[in-house]
Coordinates of C-alpha atoms in Angstrom, one line a residue:
X1 CA 0.0 0.0 0.0
X2 CA 2.8 2.4 1.0
X3 CA 4.7 1.7 -2.2
X4 CA 1.6 2.5 -4.3
X5 CA 1.2 5.8 -2.5
X6 CA 4.8 6.7 -3.2
X7 CA 4.5 5.6 -6.8
X8 CA 1.4 7.8 -7.3
X9 CA 3.1 10.8 -5.7
X10 CA 6.2 10.3 -7.9
X11 CA 4.0 9.9 -11.0
X12 CA 2.0 13.1 -10.1
X13 CA 5.3 15.0 -9.6
X14 CA 6.7 13.8 -12.9
X15 CA 3.5 14.8 -14.8
X16 CA 3.6 18.1 -13.1
X17 CA 7.1 18.7 -14.2
X18 CA 6.3 17.8 -17.8
X19 CA 3.3 20.2 -17.7
X20 CA 5.5 23.1 -16.5
X21 CA 8.1 22.4 -19.1
X22 CA 5.5 22.5 -21.8
X23 CA 3.9 25.7 -20.3
X24 CA 7.1 27.6 -19.9
X25 CA 8.0 27.0 -23.5
X26 CA 4.5 27.8 -24.7
X27 CA 5.7 30.8 -26.6
X28 CA 7.8 28.6 -28.9
X29 CA 4.7 27.5 -30.9
X30 CA 3.6 31.0 -31.5
X31 CA 7.1 32.2 -32.5
X32 CA 7.4 29.2 -34.9
X33 CA 4.1 30.1 -36.5
X34 CA 5.1 33.7 -36.8
X35 CA 8.3 32.7 -38.6
X36 CA 6.5 30.7 -41.3
X37 CA 3.9 33.4 -41.7
X38 CA 6.7 36.0 -42.2
X39 CA 8.3 33.6 -44.7
X40 CA 4.9 33.1 -46.5
X41 CA 5.4 29.4 -46.4
X42 CA 1.7 28.6 -46.2
X43 CA 1.2 30.8 -49.2
X44 CA 4.0 29.1 -51.1
X45 CA 2.5 25.7 -50.6
X46 CA -1.0 26.9 -51.4
X47 CA 0.2 28.5 -54.7
X48 CA 2.0 25.3 -55.6
X49 CA -1.2 23.4 -55.2
X50 CA 0.3 20.3 -53.6
X51 CA 2.8 19.3 -50.9
X52 CA 6.4 20.5 -51.4
X53 CA 9.9 19.5 -50.4
X54 CA 12.0 21.8 -48.2
X55 CA 14.2 22.7 -51.2
X56 CA 11.1 23.6 -53.3
X57 CA 9.9 25.8 -50.5
X58 CA 13.3 27.4 -50.0
X59 CA 13.5 28.2 -53.8
X60 CA 10.2 30.2 -53.5
X61 CA 11.0 32.2 -50.4
X62 CA 11.4 35.9 -51.2
X63 CA 15.0 37.0 -51.5
X64 CA 16.8 33.8 -50.4
X65 CA 20.6 34.2 -49.9
X66 CA 23.5 31.8 -49.9
X67 CA 23.1 31.8 -46.1
X68 CA 19.5 30.5 -46.2
X69 CA 19.4 27.7 -43.7
X70 CA 17.5 24.7 -44.9
X71 CA 18.3 22.7 -41.8
X72 CA 16.8 25.5 -39.6
X73 CA 13.6 25.4 -41.7
X74 CA 13.5 21.6 -41.4
X75 CA 13.5 21.9 -37.6
X76 CA 10.8 24.5 -37.6
X77 CA 8.6 22.4 -40.0
X78 CA 9.2 19.2 -38.0
X79 CA 7.9 21.0 -34.9
X80 CA 4.9 22.4 -36.6
X81 CA 4.1 19.1 -38.2
X82 CA 4.0 17.7 -34.7
X83 CA 1.6 20.5 -33.7
X84 CA -0.5 19.7 -36.8
X85 CA 0.0 23.1 -38.3
X86 CA 1.4 21.3 -41.4
X87 CA 1.0 17.8 -42.9
X88 CA 3.9 15.6 -43.9
X89 CA 4.2 12.7 -46.4
X90 CA 6.9 10.9 -48.4
X91 CA 7.3 11.5 -52.1
X92 CA 6.4 8.7 -54.5
X93 CA 10.2 8.0 -54.9
X94 CA 10.5 7.8 -51.1
X95 CA 13.5 10.2 -51.3
X96 CA 11.9 13.4 -50.1
X97 CA 9.7 14.6 -47.3
X98 CA 6.8 16.7 -48.6
X99 CA 5.0 19.4 -46.5
X100 CA 1.4 20.3 -47.0
X101 CA -1.3 22.5 -45.5
X102 CA -3.5 21.4 -42.7
X103 CA -6.9 22.8 -41.6
X104 CA -4.8 25.1 -39.3
X105 CA -2.3 26.4 -41.8
X106 CA -5.1 27.3 -44.2
X107 CA -5.8 30.1 -41.7
X108 CA -2.3 31.5 -42.2
X109 CA -2.5 32.6 -45.8
X110 CA -1.8 36.3 -46.4
X111 CA -4.2 37.1 -49.2
X112 CA -7.0 34.7 -48.4
X113 CA -10.2 35.6 -46.6
X114 CA -10.8 34.7 -43.9
X115 CA -7.2 34.7 -42.5
X116 CA -5.6 35.1 -39.2
X117 CA -2.1 35.8 -40.6
X118 CA -2.2 39.6 -39.7
X119 CA -3.3 38.7 -36.1
X120 CA -0.3 36.3 -35.8
X121 CA 2.1 39.1 -36.9
X122 CA 0.5 41.7 -34.6
X123 CA 0.2 39.7 -31.4
X124 CA 3.8 38.4 -31.7
X125 CA 5.4 41.7 -32.7
X126 CA 8.0 42.9 -30.2
X127 CA 5.8 46.0 -29.6
X128 CA 3.0 43.8 -28.4
X129 CA 5.2 41.4 -26.3
X130 CA 6.8 44.0 -24.0
X131 CA 3.6 44.7 -21.9
X132 CA 3.4 41.0 -21.1
X133 CA 6.6 41.4 -19.0
X134 CA 4.6 43.8 -16.8
X135 CA 1.9 41.4 -15.6
X136 CA 3.4 40.9 -12.1
X137 CA 3.8 44.6 -11.7
X138 CA 0.1 45.0 -12.5
X139 CA -0.6 42.7 -9.7
X140 CA 1.7 44.5 -7.2
X141 CA 1.0 48.1 -8.3
X142 CA -2.2 48.0 -10.2
X143 CA -2.4 50.0 -13.4
X144 CA -2.2 49.1 -17.1
X145 CA 0.6 46.9 -18.5
X146 CA 0.8 48.8 -21.8
X147 CA 1.3 52.1 -19.9
X148 CA 4.0 50.5 -17.8
X149 CA 5.8 49.3 -20.9
X150 CA 5.5 52.5 -23.0
X151 CA 4.2 55.3 -20.8
X152 CA 0.9 55.5 -22.7
X153 CA -2.0 53.3 -23.6
X154 CA -2.3 51.2 -26.8
X155 CA -4.6 53.8 -28.5
X156 CA -2.2 56.6 -27.9
X157 CA 0.7 54.4 -29.0
X158 CA -1.1 53.6 -32.3
X159 CA -2.0 57.3 -32.9
X160 CA 1.7 58.3 -32.5
X161 CA 3.1 55.3 -34.4
X162 CA 1.8 54.9 -38.0
X163 CA 3.6 51.6 -38.6
X164 CA 2.0 50.1 -35.5
X165 CA -1.3 51.6 -36.4
X166 CA -1.2 49.8 -39.8
X167 CA -0.2 46.5 -38.2
X168 CA -2.9 46.8 -35.6
X169 CA -5.6 47.8 -38.1
X170 CA -4.7 44.9 -40.4
X171 CA -5.0 42.5 -37.5
X172 CA -8.4 44.0 -36.5
X173 CA -9.6 43.8 -40.1
X174 CA -8.8 40.1 -40.3
X175 CA -10.5 39.3 -37.0
X176 CA -13.5 41.4 -38.0
X177 CA -13.8 39.5 -41.2
X178 CA -13.7 36.2 -39.4
X179 CA -16.2 37.3 -36.8
X180 CA -18.5 38.9 -39.4
X181 CA -18.7 35.7 -41.5
X182 CA -20.2 34.0 -38.4
X183 CA -22.4 37.1 -37.6
X184 CA -23.8 37.3 -41.1
X185 CA -24.5 33.6 -41.1
X186 CA -26.1 33.6 -37.6
X187 CA -27.7 37.0 -37.5
X188 CA -27.5 38.6 -40.9
X189 CA -31.2 38.9 -41.5
X190 CA -31.5 40.7 -38.2
X191 CA -29.7 43.7 -39.7
X192 CA -32.3 43.9 -42.5
X193 CA -34.9 45.3 -40.0
X194 CA -32.9 48.5 -39.6
X195 CA -32.9 51.6 -41.7
X196 CA -29.5 52.7 -40.3
X197 CA -26.7 51.1 -38.5
X198 CA -23.5 52.5 -36.9
X199 CA -20.4 50.3 -36.4
X200 CA -18.7 51.9 -33.3
X201 CA -15.0 51.2 -33.4
X202 CA -15.3 49.9 -36.9
X203 CA -11.7 50.4 -38.0
X204 CA -11.3 50.5 -41.8
X205 CA -15.0 49.9 -42.5
X206 CA -14.9 46.4 -43.9
X207 CA -17.7 45.3 -41.6
X208 CA -20.0 48.0 -42.7
X209 CA -19.1 47.3 -46.3
X210 CA -20.3 43.7 -45.9
X211 CA -23.5 44.9 -44.3
X212 CA -24.0 47.5 -47.1
X213 CA -23.6 44.9 -49.8
X214 CA -26.2 42.6 -48.1
X215 CA -28.6 45.4 -47.4
X216 CA -28.3 48.3 -49.9
X217 CA -31.3 50.1 -48.5
X218 CA -29.5 50.7 -45.1
X219 CA -27.6 53.8 -44.1
X220 CA -24.3 52.4 -42.9
X221 CA -21.8 54.5 -40.8
X222 CA -18.4 53.4 -39.8
X223 CA -17.3 55.3 -36.7
X224 CA -13.9 55.3 -35.1
X225 CA -11.1 57.6 -33.9
X226 CA -10.0 60.3 -36.4
X227 CA -6.5 58.8 -37.0
X228 CA -8.2 55.4 -37.8
X229 CA -10.8 57.0 -40.2
X230 CA -8.0 59.0 -41.9
X231 CA -6.6 55.8 -43.4
X232 CA -9.9 54.0 -44.0
X233 CA -10.6 53.1 -47.7
X234 CA -13.7 54.2 -49.6
X235 CA -16.5 51.6 -49.4
X236 CA -19.7 51.9 -51.5
X237 CA -22.6 52.6 -49.3
X238 CA -20.6 53.4 -46.2
X239 CA -19.9 56.8 -44.6
X240 CA -16.8 57.2 -42.4
X241 CA -17.2 59.4 -39.4
X242 CA -14.4 60.3 -36.9
X243 CA -15.0 60.9 -33.3
X244 CA -14.8 59.7 -29.7
X245 CA -17.3 57.1 -28.4
X246 CA -16.8 58.5 -24.9
X247 CA -18.3 61.8 -26.0
X248 CA -21.1 60.8 -28.4
X249 CA -22.1 58.3 -31.0
X250 CA -23.8 59.0 -34.4
X251 CA -27.5 58.4 -34.3
X252 CA -29.0 55.3 -35.9
X253 CA -31.6 52.7 -35.5
X254 CA -29.1 50.3 -34.0
X255 CA -25.4 50.3 -32.9
X256 CA -23.0 47.5 -33.7
X257 CA -19.8 47.0 -31.6
X258 CA -17.6 44.1 -32.4
X259 CA -14.7 43.3 -30.1
X260 CA -14.8 46.9 -28.6
X261 CA -16.3 46.5 -25.2
X262 CA -13.7 44.0 -24.1
X263 CA -11.0 46.7 -24.4
X264 CA -12.5 48.7 -21.5
X265 CA -13.3 48.4 -17.8
X266 CA -16.9 48.2 -16.6
X267 CA -17.2 52.0 -15.8
X268 CA -16.0 52.9 -19.3
X269 CA -18.3 50.3 -20.9
X270 CA -21.3 51.8 -19.1
X271 CA -20.3 55.3 -20.5
X272 CA -20.0 54.0 -24.0
X273 CA -23.3 52.1 -23.7
X274 CA -25.1 55.2 -22.3
X275 CA -23.9 57.2 -25.4
X276 CA -25.2 54.3 -27.6
X277 CA -28.5 54.5 -25.8
X278 CA -28.7 58.3 -26.5
X279 CA -28.0 57.6 -30.2
X280 CA -30.8 55.0 -30.9
X281 CA -34.5 55.6 -30.9
X282 CA -36.2 55.3 -27.5
X283 CA -37.9 51.9 -27.0
X284 CA -37.1 50.4 -30.4
X285 CA -33.3 51.1 -30.5
X286 CA -30.8 48.4 -29.6
X287 CA -27.1 47.6 -29.3
X288 CA -25.6 44.6 -31.0
X289 CA -22.4 43.6 -29.2
X290 CA -20.1 41.0 -30.8
X291 CA -17.8 39.8 -28.1
X292 CA -16.7 36.8 -26.0
X293 CA -19.1 35.4 -23.3
X294 CA -16.9 33.4 -20.8
X295 CA -18.1 30.1 -19.5
X296 CA -16.1 29.0 -16.5
X297 CA -16.8 25.3 -17.0
X298 CA -17.3 25.5 -20.8
X299 CA -15.6 22.9 -23.0
X300 CA -16.5 24.3 -26.4
X301 CA -14.1 24.8 -29.3
X302 CA -13.4 28.4 -28.3
X303 CA -13.9 28.5 -24.5
X304 CA -10.2 28.1 -23.7
X305 CA -9.3 30.9 -26.1
X306 CA -11.8 33.1 -24.3
X307 CA -9.8 32.8 -21.1
X308 CA -6.5 33.4 -23.0
X309 CA -8.1 36.5 -24.5
X310 CA -8.9 37.8 -21.0
X311 CA -5.2 37.9 -20.2
X312 CA -4.5 39.5 -23.5
X313 CA -6.8 42.3 -22.3
X314 CA -4.7 42.6 -19.1
X315 CA -1.6 43.0 -21.2
X316 CA -2.9 45.2 -24.0
X317 CA -6.1 47.0 -22.9
X318 CA -6.8 49.9 -20.6
X319 CA -8.6 47.9 -18.0
X320 CA -10.4 45.7 -20.5
X321 CA -11.6 42.2 -19.8
X322 CA -13.6 39.3 -21.3
X323 CA -17.0 38.9 -19.4
X324 CA -19.4 36.2 -18.2
X325 CA -23.1 36.4 -19.0
X326 CA -23.7 37.9 -15.5
X327 CA -21.1 40.5 -16.0
X328 CA -22.6 41.5 -19.4
X329 CA -26.1 41.7 -17.7
X330 CA -24.8 44.1 -15.0
X331 CA -23.2 46.6 -17.3
X332 CA -26.1 46.6 -19.8
X333 CA -28.6 47.2 -17.0
X334 CA -26.5 50.1 -15.6
X335 CA -26.4 51.7 -19.0
X336 CA -30.1 51.5 -19.5
X337 CA -30.5 48.2 -21.4
X338 CA -32.5 46.1 -18.9
X339 CA -33.2 43.3 -21.3
X340 CA -30.7 41.3 -23.2
X341 CA -30.3 38.2 -25.4
X342 CA -27.3 36.1 -26.2
X343 CA -26.9 34.4 -29.5
X344 CA -24.2 31.7 -29.8
X345 CA -22.2 31.7 -33.0
X346 CA -19.7 29.2 -34.5
X347 CA -16.9 31.6 -33.6
X348 CA -14.9 32.9 -30.6
X349 CA -17.5 35.6 -30.1
X350 CA -21.2 35.6 -29.4
X351 CA -23.8 38.2 -30.1
X352 CA -25.2 40.1 -27.0
X353 CA -28.3 42.1 -27.9
X354 CA -29.2 44.9 -25.5
X355 CA -32.8 46.3 -25.5
X356 CA -34.1 49.4 -23.8
X357 CA -37.2 47.7 -22.4

């Protein structure tokens, strides 16, 4: 009996050690994925139309040099095959290993839609990694990780840094595209009931462009900070308006906010929602929030990612967080939306509708 107890304890300690090793090197997978996205390797294989050897891939990499290291790439690909980012097979002659796209790497194509390649590049950029080193300081001292790293919040950093502003907006565009594909599939006809719609924090306007194409009768407004609107492209049927959602929101039948509320603390969210309430018709107006709804015991495809995103908010947002259904209910009620409805989507986000009565 005693030997069994000792054996169980030893086994538990060994498993614990293995789990910590894997956790402490968790960044390796993300960095390896970033490397192949930067090298356009998924695009190279996709354009080829079939699995490729390392030497074929190397020959297509932009601006290869005599120093290009095939062995280094082989080690990266071996790891990512193990992580099921790429597939592997042996050539018909048996002489070469051929790498192909998996269901995961198909999301890493630069010019495809939907794609998460811009998000990979943004989240793993050195600018975005520095605030993560401030998490323990946030616990000890309070405050915002981004401000500890750079002396300002992420929005001010983007406003002062055009290069980062582009990287950030590209990432937000790709995630908006992914989310809106699910939204249009799961809620699209709901937009058709409105004569006008404002996308608050709509970035470059791609979301409103999709809505305008589906519902040409609708007045579609893309609303964001002036420096964001300044670089937004022209979209047929979409008006770009610059401003500050903490001051006022353009009037419309309904307000759309996708992945905006999670950037802000509860007090700020209530301010934004109250401005939205002022912007929509009394009684019939509504807010349509596309955001994560955390489920503590959830085991769905995206539930784990929701909790990861909550820590991303600690690192990158000004007090932002992902929220449970109860937390959404509380801020909606405080802002004057006493009734709500949650619509699950085949996506990371859900739809939270807020009604005035």
